[in-house]
Coordinates of C-alpha atoms in Angstrom, one line a residue:
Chain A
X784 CA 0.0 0.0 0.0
X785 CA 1.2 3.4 -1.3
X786 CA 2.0 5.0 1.6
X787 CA 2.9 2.6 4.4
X788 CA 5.7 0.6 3.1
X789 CA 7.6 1.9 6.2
X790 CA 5.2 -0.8 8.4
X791 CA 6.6 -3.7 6.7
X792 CA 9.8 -3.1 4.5
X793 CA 12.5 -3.8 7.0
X794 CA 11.0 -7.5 7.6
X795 CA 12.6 -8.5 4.1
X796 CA 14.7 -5.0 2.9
X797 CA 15.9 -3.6 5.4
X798 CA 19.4 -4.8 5.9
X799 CA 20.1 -4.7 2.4
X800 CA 18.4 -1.0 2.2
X801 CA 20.9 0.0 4.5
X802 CA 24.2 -1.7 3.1
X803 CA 23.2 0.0 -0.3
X804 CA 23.2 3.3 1.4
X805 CA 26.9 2.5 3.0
X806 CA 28.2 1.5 -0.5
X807 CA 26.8 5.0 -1.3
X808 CA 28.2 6.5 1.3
X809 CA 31.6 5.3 -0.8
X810 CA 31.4 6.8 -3.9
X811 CA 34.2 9.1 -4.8
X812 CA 33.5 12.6 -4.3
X813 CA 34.2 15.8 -6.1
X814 CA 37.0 16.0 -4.2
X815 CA 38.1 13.1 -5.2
X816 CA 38.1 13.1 -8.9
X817 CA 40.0 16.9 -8.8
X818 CA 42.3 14.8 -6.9
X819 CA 42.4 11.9 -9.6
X820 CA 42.7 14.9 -12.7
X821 CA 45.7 16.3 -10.5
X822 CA 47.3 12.6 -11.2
X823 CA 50.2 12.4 -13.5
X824 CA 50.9 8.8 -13.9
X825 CA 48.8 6.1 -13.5
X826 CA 50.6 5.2 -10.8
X827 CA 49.7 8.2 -8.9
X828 CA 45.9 6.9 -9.6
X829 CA 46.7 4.3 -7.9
X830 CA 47.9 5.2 -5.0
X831 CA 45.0 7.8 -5.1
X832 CA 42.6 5.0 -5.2
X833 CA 43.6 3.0 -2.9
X834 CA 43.4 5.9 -0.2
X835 CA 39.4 5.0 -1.2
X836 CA 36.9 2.2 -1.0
X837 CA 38.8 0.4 -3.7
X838 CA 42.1 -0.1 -1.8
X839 CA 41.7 -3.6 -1.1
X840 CA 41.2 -4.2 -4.8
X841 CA 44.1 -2.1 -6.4
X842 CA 47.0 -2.6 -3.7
X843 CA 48.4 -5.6 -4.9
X844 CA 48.7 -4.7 -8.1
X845 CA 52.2 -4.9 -9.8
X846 CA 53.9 -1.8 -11.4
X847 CA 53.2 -0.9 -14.7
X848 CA 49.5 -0.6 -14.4
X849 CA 47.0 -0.6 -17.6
X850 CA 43.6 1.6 -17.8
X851 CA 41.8 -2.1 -18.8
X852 CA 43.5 -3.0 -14.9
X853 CA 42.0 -0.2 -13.0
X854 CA 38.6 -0.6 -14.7
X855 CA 38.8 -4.1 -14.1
X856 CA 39.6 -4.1 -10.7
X857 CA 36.7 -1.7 -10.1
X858 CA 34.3 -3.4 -12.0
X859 CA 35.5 -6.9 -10.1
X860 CA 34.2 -4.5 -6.3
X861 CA 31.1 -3.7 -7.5
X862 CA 30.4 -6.9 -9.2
X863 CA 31.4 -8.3 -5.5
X864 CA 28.7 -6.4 -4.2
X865 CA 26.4 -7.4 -6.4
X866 CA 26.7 -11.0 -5.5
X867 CA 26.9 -10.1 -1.7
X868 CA 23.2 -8.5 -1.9
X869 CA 22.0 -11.1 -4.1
X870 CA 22.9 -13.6 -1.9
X871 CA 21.0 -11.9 1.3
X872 CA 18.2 -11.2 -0.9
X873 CA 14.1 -12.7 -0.9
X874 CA 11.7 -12.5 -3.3
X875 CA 10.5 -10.1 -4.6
X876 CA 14.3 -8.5 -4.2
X877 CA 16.2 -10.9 -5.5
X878 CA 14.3 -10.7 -8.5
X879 CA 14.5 -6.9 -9.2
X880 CA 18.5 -7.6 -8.0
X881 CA 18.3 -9.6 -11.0
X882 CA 16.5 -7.8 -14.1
X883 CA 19.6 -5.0 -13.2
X884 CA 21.9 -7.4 -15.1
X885 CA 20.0 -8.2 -18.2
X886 CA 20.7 -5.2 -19.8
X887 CA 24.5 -6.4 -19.5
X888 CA 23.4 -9.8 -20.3
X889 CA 22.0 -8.5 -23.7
X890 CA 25.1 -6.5 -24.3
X891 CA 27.3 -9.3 -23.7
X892 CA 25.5 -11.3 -26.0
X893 CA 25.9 -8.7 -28.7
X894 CA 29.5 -8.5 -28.0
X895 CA 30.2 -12.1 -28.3
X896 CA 27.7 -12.6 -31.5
X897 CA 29.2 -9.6 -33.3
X898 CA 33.3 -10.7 -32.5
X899 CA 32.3 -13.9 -33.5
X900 CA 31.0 -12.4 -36.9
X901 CA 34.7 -10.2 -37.4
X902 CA 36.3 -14.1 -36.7
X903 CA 37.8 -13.1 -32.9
X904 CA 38.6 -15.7 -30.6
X905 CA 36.0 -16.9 -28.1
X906 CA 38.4 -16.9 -25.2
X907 CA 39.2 -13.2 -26.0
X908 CA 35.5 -12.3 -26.3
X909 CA 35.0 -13.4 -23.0
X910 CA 37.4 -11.6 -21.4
X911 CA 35.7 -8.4 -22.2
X912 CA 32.3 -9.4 -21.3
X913 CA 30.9 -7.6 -18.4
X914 CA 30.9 -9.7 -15.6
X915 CA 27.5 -8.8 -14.3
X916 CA 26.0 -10.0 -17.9
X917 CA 27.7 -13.5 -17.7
X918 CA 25.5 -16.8 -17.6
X919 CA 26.6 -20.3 -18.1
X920 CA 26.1 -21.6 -21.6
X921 CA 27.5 -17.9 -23.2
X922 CA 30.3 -19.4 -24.7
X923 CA 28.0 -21.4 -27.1
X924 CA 27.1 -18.5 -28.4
X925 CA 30.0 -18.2 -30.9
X926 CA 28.5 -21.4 -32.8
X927 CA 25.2 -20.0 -33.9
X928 CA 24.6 -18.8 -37.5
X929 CA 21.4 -16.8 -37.3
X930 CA 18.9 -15.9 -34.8
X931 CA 16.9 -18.6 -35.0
X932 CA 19.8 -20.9 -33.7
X933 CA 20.6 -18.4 -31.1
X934 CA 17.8 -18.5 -29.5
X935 CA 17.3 -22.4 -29.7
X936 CA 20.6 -23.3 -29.2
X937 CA 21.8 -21.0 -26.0
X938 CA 18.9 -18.6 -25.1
X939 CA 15.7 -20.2 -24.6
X940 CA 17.5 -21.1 -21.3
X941 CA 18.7 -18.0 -20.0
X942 CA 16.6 -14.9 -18.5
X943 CA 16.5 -13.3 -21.9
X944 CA 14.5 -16.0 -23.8
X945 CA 11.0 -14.1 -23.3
X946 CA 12.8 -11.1 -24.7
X947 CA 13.2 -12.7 -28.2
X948 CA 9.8 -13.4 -29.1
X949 CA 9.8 -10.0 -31.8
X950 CA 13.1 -10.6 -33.5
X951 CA 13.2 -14.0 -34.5
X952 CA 14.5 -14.1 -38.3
X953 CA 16.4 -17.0 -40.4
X954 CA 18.1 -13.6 -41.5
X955 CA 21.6 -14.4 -41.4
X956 CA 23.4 -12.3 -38.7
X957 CA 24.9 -9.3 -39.6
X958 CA 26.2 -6.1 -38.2
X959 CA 22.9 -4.1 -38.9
X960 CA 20.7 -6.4 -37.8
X961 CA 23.0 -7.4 -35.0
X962 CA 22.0 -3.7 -33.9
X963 CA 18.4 -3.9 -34.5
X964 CA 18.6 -7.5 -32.2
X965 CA 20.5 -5.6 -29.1
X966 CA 17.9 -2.5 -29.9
X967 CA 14.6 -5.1 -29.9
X968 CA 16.0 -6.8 -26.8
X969 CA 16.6 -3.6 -24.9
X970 CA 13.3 -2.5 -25.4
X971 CA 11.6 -5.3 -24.2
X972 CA 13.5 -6.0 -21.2
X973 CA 13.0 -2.2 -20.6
X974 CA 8.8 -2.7 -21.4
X975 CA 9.2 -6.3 -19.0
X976 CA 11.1 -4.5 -16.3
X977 CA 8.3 -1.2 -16.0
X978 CA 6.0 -3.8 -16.1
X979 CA 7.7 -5.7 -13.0
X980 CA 8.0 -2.8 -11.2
X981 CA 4.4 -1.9 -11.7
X982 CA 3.8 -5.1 -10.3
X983 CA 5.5 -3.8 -7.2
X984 CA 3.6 -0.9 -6.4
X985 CA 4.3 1.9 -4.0
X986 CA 7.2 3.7 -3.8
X987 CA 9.3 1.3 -5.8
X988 CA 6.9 1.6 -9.0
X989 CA 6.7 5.4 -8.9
X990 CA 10.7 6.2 -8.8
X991 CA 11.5 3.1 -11.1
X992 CA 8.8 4.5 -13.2
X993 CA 10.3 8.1 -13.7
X994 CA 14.3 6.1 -14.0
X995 CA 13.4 3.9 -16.9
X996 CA 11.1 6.5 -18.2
X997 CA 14.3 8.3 -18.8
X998 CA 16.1 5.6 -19.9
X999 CA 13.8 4.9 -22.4
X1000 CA 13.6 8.6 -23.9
X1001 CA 17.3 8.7 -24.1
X1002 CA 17.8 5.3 -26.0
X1003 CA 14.9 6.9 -28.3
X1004 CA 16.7 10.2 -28.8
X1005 CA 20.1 7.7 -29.5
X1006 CA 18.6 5.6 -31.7
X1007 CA 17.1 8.4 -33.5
X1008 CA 20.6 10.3 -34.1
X1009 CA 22.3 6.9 -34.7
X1010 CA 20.1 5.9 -37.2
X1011 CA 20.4 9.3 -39.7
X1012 CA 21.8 8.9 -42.8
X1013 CA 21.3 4.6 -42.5
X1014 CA 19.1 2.3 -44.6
X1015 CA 16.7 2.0 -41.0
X1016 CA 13.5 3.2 -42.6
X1017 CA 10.9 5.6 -40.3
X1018 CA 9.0 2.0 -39.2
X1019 CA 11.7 0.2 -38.2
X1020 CA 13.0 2.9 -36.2
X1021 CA 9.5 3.5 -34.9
X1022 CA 9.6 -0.4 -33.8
X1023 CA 12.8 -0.2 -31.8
X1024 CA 11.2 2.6 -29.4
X1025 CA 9.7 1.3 -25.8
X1026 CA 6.1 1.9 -25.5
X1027 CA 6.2 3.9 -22.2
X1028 CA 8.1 7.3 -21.2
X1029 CA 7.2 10.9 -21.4
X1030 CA 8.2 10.4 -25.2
X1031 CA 5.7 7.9 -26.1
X1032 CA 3.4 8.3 -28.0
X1033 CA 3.4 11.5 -30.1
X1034 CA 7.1 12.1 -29.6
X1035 CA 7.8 9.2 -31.1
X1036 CA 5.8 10.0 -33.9
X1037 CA 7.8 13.4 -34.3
X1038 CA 11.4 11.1 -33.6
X1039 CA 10.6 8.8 -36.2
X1040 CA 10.5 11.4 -38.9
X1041 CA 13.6 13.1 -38.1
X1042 CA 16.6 13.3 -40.4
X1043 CA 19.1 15.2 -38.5
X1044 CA 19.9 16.5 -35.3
X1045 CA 18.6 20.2 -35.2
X1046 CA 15.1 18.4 -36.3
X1047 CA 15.8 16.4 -32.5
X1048 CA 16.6 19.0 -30.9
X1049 CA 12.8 20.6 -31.8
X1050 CA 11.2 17.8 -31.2
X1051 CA 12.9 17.7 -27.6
X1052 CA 12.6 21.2 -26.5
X1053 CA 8.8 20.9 -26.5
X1054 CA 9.4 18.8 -23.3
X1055 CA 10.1 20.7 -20.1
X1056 CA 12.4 17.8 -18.5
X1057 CA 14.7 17.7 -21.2
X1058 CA 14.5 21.3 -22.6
X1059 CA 17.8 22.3 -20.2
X1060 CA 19.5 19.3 -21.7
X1061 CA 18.7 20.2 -25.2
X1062 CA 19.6 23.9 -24.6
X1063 CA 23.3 23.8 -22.7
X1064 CA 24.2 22.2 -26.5
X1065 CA 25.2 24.6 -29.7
X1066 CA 23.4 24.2 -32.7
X1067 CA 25.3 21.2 -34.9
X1068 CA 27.1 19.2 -31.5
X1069 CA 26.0 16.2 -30.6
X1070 CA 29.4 15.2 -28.7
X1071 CA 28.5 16.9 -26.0
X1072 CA 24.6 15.4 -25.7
X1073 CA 26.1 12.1 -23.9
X1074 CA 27.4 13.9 -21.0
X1075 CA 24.6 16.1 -20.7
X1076 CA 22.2 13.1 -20.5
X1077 CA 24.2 11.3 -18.3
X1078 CA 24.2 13.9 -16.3
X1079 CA 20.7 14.2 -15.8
X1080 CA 20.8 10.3 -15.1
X1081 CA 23.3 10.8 -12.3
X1082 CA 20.9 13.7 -11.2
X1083 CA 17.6 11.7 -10.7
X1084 CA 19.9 8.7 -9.4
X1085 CA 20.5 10.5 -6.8
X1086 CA 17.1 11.9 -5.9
X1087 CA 16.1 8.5 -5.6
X1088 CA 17.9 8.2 -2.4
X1089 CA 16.3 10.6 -0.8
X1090 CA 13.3 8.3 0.2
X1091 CA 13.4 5.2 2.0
X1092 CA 12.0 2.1 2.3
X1093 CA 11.7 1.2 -1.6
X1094 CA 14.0 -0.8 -4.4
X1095 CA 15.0 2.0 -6.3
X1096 CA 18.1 3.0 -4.6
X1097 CA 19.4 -0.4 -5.4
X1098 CA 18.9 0.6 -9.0
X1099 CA 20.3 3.6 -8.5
X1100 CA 23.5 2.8 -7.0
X1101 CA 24.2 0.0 -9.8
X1102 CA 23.8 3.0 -11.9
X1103 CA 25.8 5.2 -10.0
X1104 CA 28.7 2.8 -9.9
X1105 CA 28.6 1.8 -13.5
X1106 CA 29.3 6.3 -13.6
X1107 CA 32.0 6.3 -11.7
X1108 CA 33.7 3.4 -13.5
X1109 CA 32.9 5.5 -17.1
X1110 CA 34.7 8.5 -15.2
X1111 CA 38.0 6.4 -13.6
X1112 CA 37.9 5.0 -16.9
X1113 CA 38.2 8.0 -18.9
X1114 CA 40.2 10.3 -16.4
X1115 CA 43.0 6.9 -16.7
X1116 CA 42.9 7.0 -20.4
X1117 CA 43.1 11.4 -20.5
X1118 CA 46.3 10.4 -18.2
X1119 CA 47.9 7.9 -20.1
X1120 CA 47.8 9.0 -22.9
X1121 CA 48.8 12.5 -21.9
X1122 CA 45.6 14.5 -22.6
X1123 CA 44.8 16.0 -19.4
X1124 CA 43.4 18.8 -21.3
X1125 CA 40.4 16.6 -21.9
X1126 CA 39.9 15.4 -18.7
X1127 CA 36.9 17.7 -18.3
X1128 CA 35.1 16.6 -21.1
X1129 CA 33.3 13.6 -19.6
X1130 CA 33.5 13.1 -16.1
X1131 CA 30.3 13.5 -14.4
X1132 CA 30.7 14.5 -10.7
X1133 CA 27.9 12.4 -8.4
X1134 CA 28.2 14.5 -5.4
Chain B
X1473 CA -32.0 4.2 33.0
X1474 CA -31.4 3.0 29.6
X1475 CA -30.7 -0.6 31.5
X1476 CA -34.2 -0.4 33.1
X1477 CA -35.6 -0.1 29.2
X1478 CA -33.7 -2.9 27.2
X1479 CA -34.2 -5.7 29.6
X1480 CA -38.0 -5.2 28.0
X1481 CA -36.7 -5.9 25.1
X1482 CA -36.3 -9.8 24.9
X1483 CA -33.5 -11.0 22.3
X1484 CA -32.2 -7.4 20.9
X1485 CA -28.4 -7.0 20.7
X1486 CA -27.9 -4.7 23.5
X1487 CA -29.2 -6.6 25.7
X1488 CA -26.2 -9.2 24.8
X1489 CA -23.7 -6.6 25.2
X1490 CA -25.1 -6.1 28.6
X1491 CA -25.4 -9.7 29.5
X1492 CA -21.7 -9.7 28.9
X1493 CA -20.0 -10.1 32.4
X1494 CA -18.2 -6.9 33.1
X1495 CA -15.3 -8.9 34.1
X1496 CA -14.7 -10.4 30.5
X1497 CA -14.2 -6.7 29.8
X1498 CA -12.0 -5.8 32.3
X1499 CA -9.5 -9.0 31.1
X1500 CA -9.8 -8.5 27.5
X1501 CA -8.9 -4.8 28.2
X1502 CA -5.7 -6.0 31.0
X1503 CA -5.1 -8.2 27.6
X1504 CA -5.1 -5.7 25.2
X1505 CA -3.0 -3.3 27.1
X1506 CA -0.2 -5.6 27.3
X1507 CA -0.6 -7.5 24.3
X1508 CA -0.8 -4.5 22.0
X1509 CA 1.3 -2.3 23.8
X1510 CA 4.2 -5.3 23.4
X1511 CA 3.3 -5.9 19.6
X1512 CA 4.5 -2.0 19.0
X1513 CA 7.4 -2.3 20.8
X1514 CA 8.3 -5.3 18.9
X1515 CA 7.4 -4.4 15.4
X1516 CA 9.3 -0.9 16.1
X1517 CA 12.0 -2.9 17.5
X1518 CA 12.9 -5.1 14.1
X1519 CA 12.1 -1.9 11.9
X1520 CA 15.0 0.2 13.6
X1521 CA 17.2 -3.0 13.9
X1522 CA 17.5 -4.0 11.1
X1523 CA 18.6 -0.9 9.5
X1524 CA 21.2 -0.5 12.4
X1525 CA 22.5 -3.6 11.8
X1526 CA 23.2 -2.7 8.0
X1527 CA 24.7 0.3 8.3
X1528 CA 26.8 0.1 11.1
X1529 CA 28.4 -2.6 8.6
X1530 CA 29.9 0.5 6.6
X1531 CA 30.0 3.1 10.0
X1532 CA 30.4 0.8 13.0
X1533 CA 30.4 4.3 15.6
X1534 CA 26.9 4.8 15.2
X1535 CA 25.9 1.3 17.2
X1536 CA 26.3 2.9 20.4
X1537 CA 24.6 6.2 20.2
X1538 CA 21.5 4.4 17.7
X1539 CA 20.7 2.1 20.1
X1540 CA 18.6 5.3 22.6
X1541 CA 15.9 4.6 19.3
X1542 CA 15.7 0.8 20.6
X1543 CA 15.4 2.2 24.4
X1544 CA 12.4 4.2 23.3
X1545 CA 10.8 1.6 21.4
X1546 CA 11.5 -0.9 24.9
X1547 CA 9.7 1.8 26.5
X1548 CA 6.8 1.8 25.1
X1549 CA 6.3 -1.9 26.3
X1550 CA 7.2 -1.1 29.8
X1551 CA 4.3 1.3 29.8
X1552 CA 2.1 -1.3 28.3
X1553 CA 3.4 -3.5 31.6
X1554 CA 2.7 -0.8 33.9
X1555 CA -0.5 0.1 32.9
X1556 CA -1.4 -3.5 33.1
X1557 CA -0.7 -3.7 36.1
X1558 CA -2.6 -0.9 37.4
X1559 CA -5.4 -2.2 36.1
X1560 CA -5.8 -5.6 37.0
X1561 CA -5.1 -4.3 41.3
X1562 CA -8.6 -2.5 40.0
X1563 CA -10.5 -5.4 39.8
X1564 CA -12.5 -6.3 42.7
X1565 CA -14.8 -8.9 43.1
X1566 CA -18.7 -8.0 43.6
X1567 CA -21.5 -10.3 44.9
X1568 CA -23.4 -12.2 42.1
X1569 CA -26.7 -9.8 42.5
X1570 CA -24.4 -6.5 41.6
X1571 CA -22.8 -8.1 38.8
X1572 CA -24.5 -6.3 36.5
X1573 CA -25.3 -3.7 38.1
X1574 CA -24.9 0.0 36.2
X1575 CA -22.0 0.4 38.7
X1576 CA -20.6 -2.6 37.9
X1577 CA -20.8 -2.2 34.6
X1578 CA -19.3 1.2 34.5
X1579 CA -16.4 -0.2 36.1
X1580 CA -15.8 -3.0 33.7
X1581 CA -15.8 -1.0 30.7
X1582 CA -13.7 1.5 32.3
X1583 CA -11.1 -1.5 32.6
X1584 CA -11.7 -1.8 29.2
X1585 CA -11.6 1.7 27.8
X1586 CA -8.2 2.0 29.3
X1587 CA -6.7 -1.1 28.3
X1588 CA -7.9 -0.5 24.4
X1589 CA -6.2 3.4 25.1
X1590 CA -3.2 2.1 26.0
X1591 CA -2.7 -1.1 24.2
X1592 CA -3.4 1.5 20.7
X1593 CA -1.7 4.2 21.8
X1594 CA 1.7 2.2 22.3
X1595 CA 1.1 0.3 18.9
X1596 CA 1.4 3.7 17.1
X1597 CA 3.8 4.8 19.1
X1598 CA 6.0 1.7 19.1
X1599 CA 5.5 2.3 15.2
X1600 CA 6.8 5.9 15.0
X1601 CA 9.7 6.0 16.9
X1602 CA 10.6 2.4 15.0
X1603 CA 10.7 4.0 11.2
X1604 CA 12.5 7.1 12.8
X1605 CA 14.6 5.2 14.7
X1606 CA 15.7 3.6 11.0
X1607 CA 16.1 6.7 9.4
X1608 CA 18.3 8.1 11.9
X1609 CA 20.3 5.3 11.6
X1610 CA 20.7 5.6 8.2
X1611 CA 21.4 9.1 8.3
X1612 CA 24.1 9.0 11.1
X1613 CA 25.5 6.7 8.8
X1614 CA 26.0 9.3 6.2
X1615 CA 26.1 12.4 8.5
X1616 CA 26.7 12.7 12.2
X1617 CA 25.7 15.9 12.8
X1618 CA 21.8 14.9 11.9
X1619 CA 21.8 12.3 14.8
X1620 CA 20.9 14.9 17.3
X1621 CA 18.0 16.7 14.9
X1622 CA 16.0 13.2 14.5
X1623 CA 16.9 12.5 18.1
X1624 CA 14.3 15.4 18.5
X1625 CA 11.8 14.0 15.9
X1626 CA 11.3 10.3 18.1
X1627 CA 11.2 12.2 21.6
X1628 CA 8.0 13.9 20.2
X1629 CA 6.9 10.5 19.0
X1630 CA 7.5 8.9 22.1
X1631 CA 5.4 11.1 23.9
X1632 CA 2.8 9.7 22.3
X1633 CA 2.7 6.4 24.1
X1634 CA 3.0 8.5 27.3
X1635 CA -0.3 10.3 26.6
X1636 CA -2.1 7.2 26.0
X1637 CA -0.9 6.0 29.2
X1638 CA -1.9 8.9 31.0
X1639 CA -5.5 9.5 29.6
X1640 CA -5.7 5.4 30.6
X1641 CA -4.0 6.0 34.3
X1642 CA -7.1 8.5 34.3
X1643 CA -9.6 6.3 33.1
X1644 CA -9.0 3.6 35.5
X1645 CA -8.7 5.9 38.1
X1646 CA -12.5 5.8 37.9
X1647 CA -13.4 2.3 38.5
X1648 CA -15.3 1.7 41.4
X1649 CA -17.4 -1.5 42.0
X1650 CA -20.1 -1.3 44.0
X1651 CA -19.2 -1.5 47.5
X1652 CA -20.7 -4.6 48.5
X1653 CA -24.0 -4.2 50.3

């Protein structure tokens, strides 16, 4: 019941509620990343780091240290967390621990199917899956020739096989259509995960609501600028969009007919949410539109800690962690390679 | 008297509610008060301990002060006790002819009254300070200084137990059996 959550959360939630909120309470601060952009070496990041939460995971590491090292390592603690509140977690938890991951399962999936397609070894494809997205038979996945085999031979047994009911095809797999399979995946696990959370009710249905609702616009809006100037036509574009979100359905209608960005931007501006977004870029740039958005993510992420006694925040520190792993990843690569310059460009602060 | 008129009235519902001993009242509301008052404590109990427990994972110094939330939640039981009690030193017993008697009767559902007061009152209450009590935790986790400031927030929730067990203390107060005659 909307409303009184409060009465019964803690039976089932409330330990986990409250380790979430410590992991939050160890996110790196803005203080910390002008400390990280101060770094010279990556050595220096290092030792920076390990003044932090993620000391027990970078302190052992030998000498010359590599970006794909650091991001590992900090991928490997939050993955470790993960599995720690899985673990603890009940029904209807566990569950909603569990649809985080599929969007990593999905891309995963992609990764391998495409690799396999440019003839890369399956040993080195899995190494650069995301650990979070990993299931048992995913190695199998190499063997498949279309999606029709895909799915019967390795997915009809993992989470995602519900997922693939719309893109089914004897087509042989290839890299567009590779795309439109991760695109038709994503929305339905987006549409199957809004309608989980419905499910829910209370507190947890009206902030996961408003977080995938956003999620959803901005996969629109990139799909959209993506897919200018390709052989997508205006329906199949118009069939890789979610069916929920502030977006749907008349924005859609006005995405779907867009040919290039400035047409976006009008289309966006005529909602209030996303008209700051829209307006803090020039006319023409589009590099800066993926820091702008995820900006806005980090910024409802965080309002979603403000309440208690809901699922959200488990969500939304997922989310928040997969952040600051994009920003150590990008402030190590500006300082290895020597463009501290740059460091600026895309590090989103979360507090 | 209103009891002179129902006994007319052969088979009507009132006069079941005043066949019923004045006595069963008086123990269902001794029940009640403790039974109630104990289920609040309880269910705020587990609501500000389990949160505690989590988060003094991450910030172990907050156990110590955190635990006053779990004091005033224990409290509101020991008032549930107390009023208990009180009331069942009130019960006297009358001879068979005054049983139902309007005195008698009076008395009973005083017992009552202030059982169901208190018993209610410390449910709520229990409640209140129990999802504060969680929220500071999680607070002091983050922020120290706001342990204090919420502190504030469950004292004014606690008193709520403590009016229900005045306004109860006052209701008993006035149950008087008929002296026997």
């Amino acid at each position: 019941m909307y409303g009184f959550e409060a009465m019964t959360f803690n039976i089932h939630g409330g330990y986990l509620e409250a380790i979430v909120r410590g992991h939050r309470s160890g996110l790196l601060t803005a203080a910390d990343y002008n400390n990280l952009c101060q770094c010279e070496t990556l050595d220096d990041i290092k030792m920076h780091l390990t003044a932090t939460e993620y000391g027990p995971y970078l302190q052992n590491e030998p000498s010359p240290l590599h970006t794909t090292t650091i991001v590992e390592k900090c991928t490997l603690k939050l993955v470790d967390e993960y599995k720690h509140m899985l673990c603890q977690a009940t029904e209807p938890l566990s569950t909603f621990l569990e649809y985080i991951t599929y969007g990593h399962m999905i891309d995963n999936v992609v990764l391998i199917v495409t690799g396999t397609l440019h003839e890369r070894d399956v040993q080195e494809l899995l190494e650069k899956c995301h650990p979070l997205g990993m299931f048992d038979s995913i190695a199998t996945l190499a063997v498949a020739q279309n999606m029709r085999e895909l799915y019967r031979l390795v997915l009809v047994d993992t989470p995602l096989a519900p997922y693939f009911s719309e893109c089914i095809t004897s087509e042989d797999l290839d890299d567009m259509n590779i795309e439109i399979m991760r695109n038709t995946l994503y929305k339905a696990y987006l549409e199957d995960f809004y309608q989980f959370c419905q499910k829910l009710g209370g507190a947890t249905a009206e902030i996961m609501s408003d977080l995938l609702a956003f999620e959803a616009d901005r996969r629109a809006v990139n799909i959209t600028i993506n897919s200018i100037g390709t052989e997508l036509t205006r329906d199949d574009r118009r069939k890789l969009y979610s069916s929920f979100g502030l977006l749907y359905p008349y924005g859609h209608e006005e995405l779907a007919i867009c040919e290039d960005i400035d047409q976006v931007r009008a289309v966006m501006e005529k909602y209030p949410p996303y008209q700051p977004i829209f307006s803090k870029l020039s006319y023409g740039e589009s590099q800066m539109l993926d820091k702008a958005f995820y900006e806005e993510e980090v910024k409802r992420l965080c309002l979603s800690f403000e309440q208690q006694f809901h699922y959200a925040v488990f969500f939304a520190y997922m989310r928040l962690k997969e952040q600051e792993i994009r920003n150590l990843m990008w402030i190590s690569e500006c300082v290895a390679q020597n463009q501290k310059s740059r460091v600026h460009d895309s590090v989103v602060f979360i507090f | 008297m209103s009891g002179v008129i129902v006994t007319r009235a052969v088979g009507s519902w009132a006069t079941a509610m005043l066949k019923i001993s004045p006595y069963t009242f008086s123990a269902i509301g001794i029940a009640v008060a403790i039974g109630v008052s104990v289920l609040g404590a309880a269910w705020g109990i587990y609501i500000t301990g389990s949160s505690l427990i989590g988060a003094a994972i991450k910030a172990p110094r907050i156990t110590s002060k955190n635990l006053i939330s779990v004091i005033f939640c224990e409290a509101v039981a020991i008032y549930g006790v107390i009023v208990a009690i009180i009331l069942q030193t009130k019960l006297e017993s009358v001879p068979s002819s005054q049983i139902y008697a309007p005195e008698s009767l009076r008395a009973g559902y005083a017992i009552f009254a202030s059982g169901i007061i208190v018993g209610f009152a410390n449910l709520v209450c229990g409640l209140c300070v129990g999802i504060i009590g969680s929220s500071c935790a999680l607070s002091d986790a983050q922020n120290s200084s706001l342990f204090v400031k919420i502190l504030v927030i469950e004292i004014f929730g606690s008193a709520l137990g403590l009016f229900g067990v005045i306004v109860g203390i006052i209701m008993s107060a006035q149950a008087t059996w008929p002296s026997k005659v």
